[in-house]
Coordinates of C-alpha atoms and ligand atoms in Angstrom, one line a residue:
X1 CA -63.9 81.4 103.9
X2 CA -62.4 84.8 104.1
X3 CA -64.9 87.6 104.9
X4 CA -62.9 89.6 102.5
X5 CA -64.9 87.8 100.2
X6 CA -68.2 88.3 101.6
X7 CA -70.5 91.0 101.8
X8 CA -74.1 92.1 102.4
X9 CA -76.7 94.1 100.1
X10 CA -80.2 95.6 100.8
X11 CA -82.2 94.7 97.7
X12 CA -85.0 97.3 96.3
X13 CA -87.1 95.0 98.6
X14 CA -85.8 95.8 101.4
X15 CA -84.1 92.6 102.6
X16 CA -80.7 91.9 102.8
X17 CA -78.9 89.6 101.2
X18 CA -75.6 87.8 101.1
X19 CA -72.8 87.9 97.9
X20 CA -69.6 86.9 97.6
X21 CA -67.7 88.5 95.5
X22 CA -63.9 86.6 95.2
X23 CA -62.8 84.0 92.5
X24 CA -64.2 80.3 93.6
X25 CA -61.1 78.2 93.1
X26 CA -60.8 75.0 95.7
X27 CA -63.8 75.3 97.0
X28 CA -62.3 79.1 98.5
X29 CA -63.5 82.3 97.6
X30 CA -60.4 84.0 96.7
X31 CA -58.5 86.9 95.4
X32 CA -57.0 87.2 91.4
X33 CA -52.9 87.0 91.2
X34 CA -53.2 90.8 89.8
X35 CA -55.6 91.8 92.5
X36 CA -58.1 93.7 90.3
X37 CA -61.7 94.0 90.8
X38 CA -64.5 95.1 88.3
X39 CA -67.9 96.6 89.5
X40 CA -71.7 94.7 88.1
X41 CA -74.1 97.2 87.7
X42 CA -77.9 97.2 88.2
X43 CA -79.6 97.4 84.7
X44 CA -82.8 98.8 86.4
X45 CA -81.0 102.3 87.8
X46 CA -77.6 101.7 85.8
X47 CA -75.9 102.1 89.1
X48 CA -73.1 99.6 90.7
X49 CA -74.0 97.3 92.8
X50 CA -70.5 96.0 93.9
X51 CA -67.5 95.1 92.9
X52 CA -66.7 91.0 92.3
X53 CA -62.9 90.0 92.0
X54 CA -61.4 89.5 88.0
X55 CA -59.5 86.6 86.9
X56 CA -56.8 86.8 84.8
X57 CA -55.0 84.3 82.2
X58 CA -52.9 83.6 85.9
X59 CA -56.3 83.0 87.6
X60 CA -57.2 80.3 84.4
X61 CA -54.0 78.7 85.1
X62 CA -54.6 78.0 88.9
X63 CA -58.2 76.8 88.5
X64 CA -57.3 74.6 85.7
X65 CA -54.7 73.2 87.7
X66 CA -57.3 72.7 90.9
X67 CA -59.9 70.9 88.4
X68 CA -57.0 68.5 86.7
X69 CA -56.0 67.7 90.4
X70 CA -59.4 67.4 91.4
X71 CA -60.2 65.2 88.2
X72 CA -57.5 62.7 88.5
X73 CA -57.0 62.4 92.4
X74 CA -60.5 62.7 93.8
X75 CA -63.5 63.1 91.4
X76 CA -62.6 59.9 89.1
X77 CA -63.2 57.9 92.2
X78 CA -66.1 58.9 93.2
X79 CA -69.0 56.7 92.3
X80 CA -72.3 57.4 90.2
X81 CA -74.4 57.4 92.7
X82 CA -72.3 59.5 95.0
X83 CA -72.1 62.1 92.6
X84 CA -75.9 61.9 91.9
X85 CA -76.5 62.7 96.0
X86 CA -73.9 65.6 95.6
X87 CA -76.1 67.3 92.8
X88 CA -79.2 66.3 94.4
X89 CA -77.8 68.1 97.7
X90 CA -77.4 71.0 95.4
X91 CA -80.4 71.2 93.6
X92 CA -82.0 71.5 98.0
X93 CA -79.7 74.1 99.4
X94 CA -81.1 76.0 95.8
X95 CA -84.9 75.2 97.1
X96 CA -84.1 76.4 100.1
X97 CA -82.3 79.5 99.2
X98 CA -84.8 80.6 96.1
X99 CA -86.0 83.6 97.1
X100 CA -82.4 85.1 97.5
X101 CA -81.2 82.9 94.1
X102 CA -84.1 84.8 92.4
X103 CA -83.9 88.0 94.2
X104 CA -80.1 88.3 93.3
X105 CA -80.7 87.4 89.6
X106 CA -83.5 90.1 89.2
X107 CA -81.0 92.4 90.7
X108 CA -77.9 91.7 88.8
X109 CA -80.0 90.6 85.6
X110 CA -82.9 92.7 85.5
X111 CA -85.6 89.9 84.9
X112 CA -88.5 90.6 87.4
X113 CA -87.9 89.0 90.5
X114 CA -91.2 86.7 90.1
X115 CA -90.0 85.5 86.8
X116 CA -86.5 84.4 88.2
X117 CA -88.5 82.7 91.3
X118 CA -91.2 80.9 89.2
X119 CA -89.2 80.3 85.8
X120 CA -85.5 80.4 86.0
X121 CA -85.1 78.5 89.6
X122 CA -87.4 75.9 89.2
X123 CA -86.0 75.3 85.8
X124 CA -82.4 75.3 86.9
X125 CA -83.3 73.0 90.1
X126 CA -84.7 70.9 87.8
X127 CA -81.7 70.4 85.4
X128 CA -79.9 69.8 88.2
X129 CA -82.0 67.2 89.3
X130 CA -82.2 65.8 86.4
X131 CA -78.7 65.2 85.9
X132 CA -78.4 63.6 89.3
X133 CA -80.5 60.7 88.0
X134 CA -78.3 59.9 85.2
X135 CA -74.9 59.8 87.2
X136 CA -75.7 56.2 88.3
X137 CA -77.0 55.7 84.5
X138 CA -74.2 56.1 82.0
X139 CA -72.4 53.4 80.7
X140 CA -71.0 51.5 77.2
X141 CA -72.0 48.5 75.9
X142 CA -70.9 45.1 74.9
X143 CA -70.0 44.0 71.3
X144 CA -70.2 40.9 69.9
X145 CA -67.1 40.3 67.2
X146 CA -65.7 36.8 67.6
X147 CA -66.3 33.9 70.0
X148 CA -62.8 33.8 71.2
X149 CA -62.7 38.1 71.5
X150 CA -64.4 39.8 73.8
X151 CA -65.5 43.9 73.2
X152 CA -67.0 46.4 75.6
X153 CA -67.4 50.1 75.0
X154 CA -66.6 52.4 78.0
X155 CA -68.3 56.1 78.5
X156 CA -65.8 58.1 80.5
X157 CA -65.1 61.6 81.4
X158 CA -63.6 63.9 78.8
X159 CA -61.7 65.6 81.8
X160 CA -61.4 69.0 82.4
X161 CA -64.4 71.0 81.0
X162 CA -64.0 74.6 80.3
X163 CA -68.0 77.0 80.6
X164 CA -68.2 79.6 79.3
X165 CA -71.6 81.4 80.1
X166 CA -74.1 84.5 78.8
X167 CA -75.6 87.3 80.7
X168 CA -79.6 86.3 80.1
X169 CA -79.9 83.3 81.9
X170 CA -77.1 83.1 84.2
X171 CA -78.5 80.7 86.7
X172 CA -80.1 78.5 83.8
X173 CA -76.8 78.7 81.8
X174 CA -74.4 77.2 84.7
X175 CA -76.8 74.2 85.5
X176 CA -77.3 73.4 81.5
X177 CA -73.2 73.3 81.3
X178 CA -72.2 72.1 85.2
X179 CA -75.4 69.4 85.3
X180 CA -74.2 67.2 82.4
X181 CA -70.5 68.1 83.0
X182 CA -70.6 66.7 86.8
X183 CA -73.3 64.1 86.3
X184 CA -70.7 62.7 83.6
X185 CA -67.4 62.7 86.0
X186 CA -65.9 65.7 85.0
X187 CA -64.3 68.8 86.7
X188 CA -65.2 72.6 85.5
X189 CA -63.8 75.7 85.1
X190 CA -67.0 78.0 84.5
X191 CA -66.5 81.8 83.2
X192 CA -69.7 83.7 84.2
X193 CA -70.9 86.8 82.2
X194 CA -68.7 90.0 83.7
X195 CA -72.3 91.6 83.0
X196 CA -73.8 89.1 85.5
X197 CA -71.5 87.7 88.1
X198 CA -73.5 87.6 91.5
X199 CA -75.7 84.5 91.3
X200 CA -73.0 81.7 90.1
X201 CA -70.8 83.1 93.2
X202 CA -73.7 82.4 95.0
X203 CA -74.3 78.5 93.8
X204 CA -70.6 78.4 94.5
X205 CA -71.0 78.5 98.4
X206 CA -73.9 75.9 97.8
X207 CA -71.9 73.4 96.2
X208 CA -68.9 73.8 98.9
X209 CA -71.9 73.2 101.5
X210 CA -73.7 70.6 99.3
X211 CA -69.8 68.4 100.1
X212 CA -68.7 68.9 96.7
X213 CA -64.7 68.1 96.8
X214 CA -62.6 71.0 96.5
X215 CA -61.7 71.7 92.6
X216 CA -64.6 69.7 91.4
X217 CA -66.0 72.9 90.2
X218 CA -64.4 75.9 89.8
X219 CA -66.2 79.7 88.9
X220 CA -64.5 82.7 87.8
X221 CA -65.4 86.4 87.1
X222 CA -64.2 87.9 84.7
X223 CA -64.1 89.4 80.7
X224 CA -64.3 87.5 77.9
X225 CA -61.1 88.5 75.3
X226 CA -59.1 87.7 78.8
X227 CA -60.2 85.0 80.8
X228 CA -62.6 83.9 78.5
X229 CA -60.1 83.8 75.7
X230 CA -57.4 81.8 78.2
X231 CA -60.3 79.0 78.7
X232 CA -60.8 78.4 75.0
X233 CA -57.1 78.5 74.2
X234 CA -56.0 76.3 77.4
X235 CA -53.7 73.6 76.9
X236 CA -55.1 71.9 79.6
X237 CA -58.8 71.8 78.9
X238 CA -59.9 68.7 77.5
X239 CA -63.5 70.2 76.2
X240 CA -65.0 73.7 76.0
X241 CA -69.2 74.5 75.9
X242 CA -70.0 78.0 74.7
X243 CA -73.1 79.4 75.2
X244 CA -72.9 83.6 73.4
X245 CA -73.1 85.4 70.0
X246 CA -72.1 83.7 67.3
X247 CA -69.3 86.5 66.6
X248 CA -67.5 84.9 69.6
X249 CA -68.6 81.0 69.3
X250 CA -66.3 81.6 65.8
X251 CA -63.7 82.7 67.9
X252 CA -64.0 79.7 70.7
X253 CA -63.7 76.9 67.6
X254 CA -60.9 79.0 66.0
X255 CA -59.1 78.9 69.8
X256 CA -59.5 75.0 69.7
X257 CA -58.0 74.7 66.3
X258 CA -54.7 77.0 67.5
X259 CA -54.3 74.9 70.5
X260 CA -55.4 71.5 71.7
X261 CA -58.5 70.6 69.2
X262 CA -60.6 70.5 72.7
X263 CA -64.0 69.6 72.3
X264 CA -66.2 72.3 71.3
X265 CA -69.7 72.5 72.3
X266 CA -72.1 76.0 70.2
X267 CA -75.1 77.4 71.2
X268 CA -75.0 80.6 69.5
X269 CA -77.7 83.3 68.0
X270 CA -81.0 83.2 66.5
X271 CA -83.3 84.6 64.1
X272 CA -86.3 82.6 65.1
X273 CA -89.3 82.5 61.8
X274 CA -92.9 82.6 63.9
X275 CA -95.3 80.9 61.7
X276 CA -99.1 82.3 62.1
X277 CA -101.5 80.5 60.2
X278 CA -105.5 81.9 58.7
X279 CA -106.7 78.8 61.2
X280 CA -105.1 79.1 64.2
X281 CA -106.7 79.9 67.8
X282 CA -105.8 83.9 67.0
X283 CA -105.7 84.6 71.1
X284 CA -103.9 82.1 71.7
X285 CA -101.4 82.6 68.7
X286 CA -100.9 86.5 70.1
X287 CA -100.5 85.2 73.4
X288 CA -98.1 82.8 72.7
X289 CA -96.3 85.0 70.1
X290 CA -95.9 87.8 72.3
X291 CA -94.3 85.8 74.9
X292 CA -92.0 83.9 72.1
X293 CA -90.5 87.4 71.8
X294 CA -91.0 89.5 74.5
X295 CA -90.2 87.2 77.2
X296 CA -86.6 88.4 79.1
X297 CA -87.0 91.5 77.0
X298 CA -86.3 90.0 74.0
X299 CA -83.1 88.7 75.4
X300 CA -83.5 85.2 74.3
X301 CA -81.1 83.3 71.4
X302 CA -84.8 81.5 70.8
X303 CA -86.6 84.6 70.6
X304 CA -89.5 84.7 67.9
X305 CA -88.2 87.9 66.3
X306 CA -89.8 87.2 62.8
X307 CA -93.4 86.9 63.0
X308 CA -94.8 85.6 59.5
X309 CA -99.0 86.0 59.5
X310 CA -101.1 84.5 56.9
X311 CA -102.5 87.5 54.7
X312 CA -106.4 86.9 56.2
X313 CA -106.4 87.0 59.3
X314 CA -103.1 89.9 59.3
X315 CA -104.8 93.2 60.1
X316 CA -106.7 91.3 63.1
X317 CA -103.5 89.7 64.2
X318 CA -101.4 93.3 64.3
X319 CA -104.9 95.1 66.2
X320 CA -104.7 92.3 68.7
X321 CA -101.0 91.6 69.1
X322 CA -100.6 95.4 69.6
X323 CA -103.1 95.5 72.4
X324 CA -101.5 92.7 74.4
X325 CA -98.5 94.8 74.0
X326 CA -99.9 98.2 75.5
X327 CA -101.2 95.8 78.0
X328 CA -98.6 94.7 79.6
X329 CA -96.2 95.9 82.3
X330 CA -92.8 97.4 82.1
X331 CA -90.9 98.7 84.8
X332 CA -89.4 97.9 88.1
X333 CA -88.2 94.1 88.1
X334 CA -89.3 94.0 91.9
X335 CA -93.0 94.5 91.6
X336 CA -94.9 91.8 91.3
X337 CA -96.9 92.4 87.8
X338 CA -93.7 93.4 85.8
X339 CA -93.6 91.2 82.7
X340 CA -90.3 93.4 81.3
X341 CA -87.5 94.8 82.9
X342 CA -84.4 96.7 81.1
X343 CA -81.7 95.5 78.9
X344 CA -79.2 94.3 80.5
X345 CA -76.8 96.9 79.6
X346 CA -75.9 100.5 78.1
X347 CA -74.1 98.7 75.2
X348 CA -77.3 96.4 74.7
X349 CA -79.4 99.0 75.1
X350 CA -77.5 101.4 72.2
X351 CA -77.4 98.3 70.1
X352 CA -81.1 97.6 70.1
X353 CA -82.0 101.3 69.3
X354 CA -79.8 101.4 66.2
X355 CA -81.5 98.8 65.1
X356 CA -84.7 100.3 65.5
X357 CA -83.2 103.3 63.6
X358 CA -82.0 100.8 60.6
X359 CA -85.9 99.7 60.9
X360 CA -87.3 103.2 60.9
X361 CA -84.4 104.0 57.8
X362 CA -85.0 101.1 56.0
X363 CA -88.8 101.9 55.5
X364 CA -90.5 99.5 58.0
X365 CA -93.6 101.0 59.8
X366 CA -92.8 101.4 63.6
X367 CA -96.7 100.1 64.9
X368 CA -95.2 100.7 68.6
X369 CA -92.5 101.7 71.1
X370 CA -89.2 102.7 69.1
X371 CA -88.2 104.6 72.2
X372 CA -86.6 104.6 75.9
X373 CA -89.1 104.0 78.7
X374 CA -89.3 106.0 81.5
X375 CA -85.8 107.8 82.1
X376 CA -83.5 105.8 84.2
X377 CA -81.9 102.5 83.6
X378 CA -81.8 100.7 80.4
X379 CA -85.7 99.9 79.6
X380 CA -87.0 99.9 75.7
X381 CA -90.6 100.1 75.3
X382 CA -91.7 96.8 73.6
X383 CA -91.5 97.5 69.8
X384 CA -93.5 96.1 66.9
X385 CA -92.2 96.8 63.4
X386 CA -94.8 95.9 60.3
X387 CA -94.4 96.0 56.5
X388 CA -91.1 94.6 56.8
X389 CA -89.7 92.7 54.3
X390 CA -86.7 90.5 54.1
X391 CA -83.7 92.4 53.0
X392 CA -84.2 94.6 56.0
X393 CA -81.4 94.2 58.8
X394 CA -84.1 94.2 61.2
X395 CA -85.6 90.8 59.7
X396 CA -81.8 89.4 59.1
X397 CA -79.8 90.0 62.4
X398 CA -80.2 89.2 65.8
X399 CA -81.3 92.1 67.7
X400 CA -81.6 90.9 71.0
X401 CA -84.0 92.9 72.1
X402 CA -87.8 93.8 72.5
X403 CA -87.8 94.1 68.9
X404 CA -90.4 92.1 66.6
X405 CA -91.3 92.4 62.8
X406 CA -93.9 91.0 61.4
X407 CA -94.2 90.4 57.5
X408 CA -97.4 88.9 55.9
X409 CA -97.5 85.8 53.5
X410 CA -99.8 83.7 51.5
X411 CA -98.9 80.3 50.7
X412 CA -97.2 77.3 52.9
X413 CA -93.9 77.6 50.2
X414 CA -93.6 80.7 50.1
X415 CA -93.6 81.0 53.9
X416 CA -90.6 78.0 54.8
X417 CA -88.6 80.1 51.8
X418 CA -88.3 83.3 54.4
X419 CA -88.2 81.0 57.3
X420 CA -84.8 79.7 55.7
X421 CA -83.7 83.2 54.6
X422 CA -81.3 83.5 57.5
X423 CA -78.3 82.1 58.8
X424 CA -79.5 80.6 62.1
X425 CA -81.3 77.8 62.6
X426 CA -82.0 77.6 66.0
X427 CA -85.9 77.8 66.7
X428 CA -89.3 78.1 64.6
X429 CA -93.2 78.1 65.8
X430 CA -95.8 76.9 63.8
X431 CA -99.4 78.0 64.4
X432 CA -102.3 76.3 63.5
X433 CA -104.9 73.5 64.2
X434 CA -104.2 71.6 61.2
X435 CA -102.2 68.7 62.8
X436 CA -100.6 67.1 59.3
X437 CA -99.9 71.0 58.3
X438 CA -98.0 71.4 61.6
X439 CA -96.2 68.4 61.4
X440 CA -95.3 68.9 57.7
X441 CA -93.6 71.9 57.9
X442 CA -92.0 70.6 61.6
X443 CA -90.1 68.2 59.2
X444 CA -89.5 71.0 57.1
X445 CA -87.9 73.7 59.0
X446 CA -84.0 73.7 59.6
X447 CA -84.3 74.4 63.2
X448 CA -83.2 73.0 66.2
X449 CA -86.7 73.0 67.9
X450 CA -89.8 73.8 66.6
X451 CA -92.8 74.7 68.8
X452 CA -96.5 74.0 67.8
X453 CA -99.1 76.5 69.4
X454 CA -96.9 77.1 72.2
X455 CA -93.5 79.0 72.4
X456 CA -90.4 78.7 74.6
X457 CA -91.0 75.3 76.5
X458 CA -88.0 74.0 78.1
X459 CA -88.0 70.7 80.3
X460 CA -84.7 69.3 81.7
X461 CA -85.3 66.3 79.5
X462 CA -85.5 67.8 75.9
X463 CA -82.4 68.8 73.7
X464 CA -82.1 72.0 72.5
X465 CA -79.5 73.3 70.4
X466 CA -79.0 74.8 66.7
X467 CA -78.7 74.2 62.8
X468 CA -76.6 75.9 60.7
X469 CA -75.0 78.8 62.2
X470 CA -76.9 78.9 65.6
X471 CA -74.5 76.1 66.8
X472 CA -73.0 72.5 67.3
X473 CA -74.3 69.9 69.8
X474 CA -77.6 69.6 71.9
X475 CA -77.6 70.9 75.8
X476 CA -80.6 69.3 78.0
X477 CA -81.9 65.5 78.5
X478 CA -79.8 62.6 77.2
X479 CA -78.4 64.4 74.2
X480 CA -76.4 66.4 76.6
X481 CA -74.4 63.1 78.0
X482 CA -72.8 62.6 74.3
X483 CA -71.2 65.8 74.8
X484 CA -69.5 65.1 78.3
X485 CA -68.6 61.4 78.1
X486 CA -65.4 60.1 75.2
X487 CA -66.1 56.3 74.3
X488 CA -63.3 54.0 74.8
X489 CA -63.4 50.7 72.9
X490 CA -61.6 47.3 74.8
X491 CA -60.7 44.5 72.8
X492 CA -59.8 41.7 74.4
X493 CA -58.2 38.3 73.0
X494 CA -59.9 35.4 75.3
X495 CA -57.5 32.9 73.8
X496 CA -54.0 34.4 75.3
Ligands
ADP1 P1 -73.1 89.2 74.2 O1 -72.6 89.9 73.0 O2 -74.5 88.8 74.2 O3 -72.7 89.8 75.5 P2 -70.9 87.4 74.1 O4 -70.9 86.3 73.1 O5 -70.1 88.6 73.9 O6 -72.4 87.8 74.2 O7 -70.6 86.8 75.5 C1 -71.0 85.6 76.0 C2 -69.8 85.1 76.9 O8 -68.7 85.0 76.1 C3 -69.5 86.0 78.0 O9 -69.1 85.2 79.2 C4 -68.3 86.8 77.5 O10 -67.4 87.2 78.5 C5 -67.6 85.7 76.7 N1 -66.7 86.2 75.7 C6 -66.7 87.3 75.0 N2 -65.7 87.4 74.1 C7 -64.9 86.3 74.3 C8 -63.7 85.8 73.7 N3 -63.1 86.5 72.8 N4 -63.3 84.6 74.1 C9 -63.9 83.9 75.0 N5 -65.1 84.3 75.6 C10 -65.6 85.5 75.3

């Protein structure tokens, strides 16, 4: 491994750790065919932190030619359970090197550093693990059709399986798209965030230690219209998963139509209804509410951005929810009790505050926040818009940011009507301790998951994806195999 490619950073804790900074392509860090570079930048000060390596169309072409030769000479014979020790190999070197995994993520990300450590790792280890188990596990069925015919379904590897990845969760986001890729027999060309490079670089070392063959898995820096764009156009990938704004998942099933019709796997944006009801625990419901939307700054496709409170218990709801929210910390991601850190960019953090302008325009009340906190970096104080109704951008588009508005209602229909006014689908919450209630209007919403006096679970095991416009397919637990494994039907004539 070239140390050209290597280099050491002191963190805002003090200790020092390692990154790597070139293109992963055969299991080498290496440098792009144009030689340029592009700098990641700390959200927290807004200054660089280093410079990683950018790929290039060229740079596509050479990893999607190590993962095709990697696919068809090497990782095709590798047995189930072989692959399962691989990830489960992984998922260690990860235990063992969490504190730098979730150091460098707070750094690069801006989540605090005790969030990455106690929510993101474990979680990504997890899906990693996860997957391990069902290496050994996937396989077809037979079918009966005639006595003298036999029929058997096969579940193989699509092939070569372009990622491309977010900035929020970018530990979280490789293991949901490399754990069921792998576990399934396929290669990977993963495209990180160019917000976020430094962690995935990072895994990358882990999985040439963990013996992973080279080309199995393949990670490149770089920006989306560019090598982002050259993965979803490539001749020569077999399937792409997506995991962004639904501006650019349009653009990633458009790029699959001009080209090879690879698979195409959505998870796109949100505008996530939050359903308070007159009966619920009210603690519990701000608690829980609070974190729906202001956990990772609001920088969630989940998030619980519309807050819908039955018209009794409103005015106690707003008084409480408010409190919590002068309550809790924001600042530097390294100290222990921060809760938010900054946006993760200037772009984001310009974005979110015209949308609190469209809010303030547009005739919402502004209850809290509406402004920069503190005066370096890109932090926004947590925000809480009230009165607003549902024409209002801030109630229709994804803000991505710690941006909530909460609207009051009366009546069970009249609350699932707003719930659908939107063109996402991916999450809802329901709260309230009327068990057939909850379960009615579970069946009822058009989301992808619904939570029930809780918000934002996520296990390895359970699926998670969107309706309507918030995307196609399901990542996480079984559901996720479907997307990596093609069926293959074999008909066989026992009489010849
Ligand atoms: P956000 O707006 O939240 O940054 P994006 O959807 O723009 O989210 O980005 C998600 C991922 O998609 C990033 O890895 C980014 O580089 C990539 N990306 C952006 N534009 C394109 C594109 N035209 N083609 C392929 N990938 C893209």
């Amino acid at each position: 491994m070239s140390s050209n490619y290597e280099e050491n950073i002191t963190l805002p804790n003090g200790k020092t750790v390692k990154v790597y900074t070139g293109l992963f392509i055969n299991n080498e860090f290496v440098d792009s065919i144009d030689r340029k570079r592009f700098e990641t930048i700390n959200p927290a000060t807004g200054k660089v932190i280093i410079s990683v390596v950018e790929a290039s169309e060229k740079d596509v072409d050479i990893a999607v030619e190590a993962a095709t030769k990697a696919f068809n000479e090497e990782w095709i014979h590798v047995n189930g359970q072989e692959r399962g020790k691989l990830m489960n190999k992984l998922a260690d070197l990860m235990e063992r090197d969490i504190d730098e995994l979730a150091a460098l993520e707070s750094l690069d990300n801006g989540k605090p550093y005790a969030v990455a450590k106690s929510v993101d790792l474990p979680l990504t280890i997890d899906v990693y693990r996860y997957f391990a188990g069902w290496c050994d596990k996937i396989h077809g069925k037979v079918i009966e059709t005639q006595n003298d015919k036999f029929c058997y379904t096969r579940h193989e590897p699509i092939g070569v399986c372009g990622a491309i990845i977010p900035w929020n969760f970018p530990l979280l986001m490789q293991s949901w798209k490399l754990g069921p890729a792998l576990a399934c027999g396929n290669t990977v060309v993963l495209k990180t965030s160019e917000l976020t490079p430094l962690t995935a670089l990072k895994v990358a070392a882990l999985f040439k230690e963990a013996g992973f063959p080279k080309g199995v898995v393949n990670i490149l820096s770089g920006f989306g219209p560019t090598a982002g764009a050259a993965i979803a156009h490539h001749m020569k990938i077999d399937k792409v998963a997506f995991t962004g704004s639904t501006a650019v998942g349009r653009t990633i099933l458009k790029a699959s139509a001009d080209s090879n019709l690879k698979k195409v796997t959505l998870e796109l944006g949100g505008k996530s209804p939050n359903i308070i009801f007159a009966d619920s625990d009210l603690d519990e419901a701000v608690k829980w509410s609070y974190h729906g939307i202001f956990f990772n700054h609001g920088q969630c496709c989940c998030a619980g951005s519309r807050v819908y409170v039955q018209d009794s218990i409103y005015d106690n709801f707003i008084e409480k929810f408010k409190a919590h929210a002068q309550s809790v910390k924001v600042g530097d991601p390294f100290h222990d009790d921060t809760y938010q850190g900054p946006q993760i960019s200037q772009r984001q953090f310009d974005r979110i505050m015209s949308y609190i302008e469209s809010g303030k325009e547009e005739g919402a009340t502004l209850l809290l926040g509406g402004k920069q906190h503190g005066d370096e970096g890109f932090f926004i104080c947590p925000t809480i818009f009230t009165d607003v109704n549902e024409n209002m951008k801030i109630m229709q588009e994804e803000i991505f940011g710690p941006v909530v508005a909460i609207a009051k209602f009366k009546t069970v229909d009249e609350v699932i009507e707003k719930a659908h006014l939107t063109t996402y689908g991916l999450a809802a919450a329901v709260f309230t301790k009327d068990i057939s209630r909850a379960i009615k209007i579970s069946n009822s919403l058009r989301a992808g998951t619904v939570w029930v006096n809780c918000y934002n679970l996520f296990n390895a095991n359970t699926p998670f994806g969107g309706y309507k416009e918030s995307g196609i397919g399901r990542e996480l637990g079984k559901y996720a195999l479907e997307l990596y494994t093609q069926v293959k039907t074999v008909q066989i004539n026992l009489e010849s």
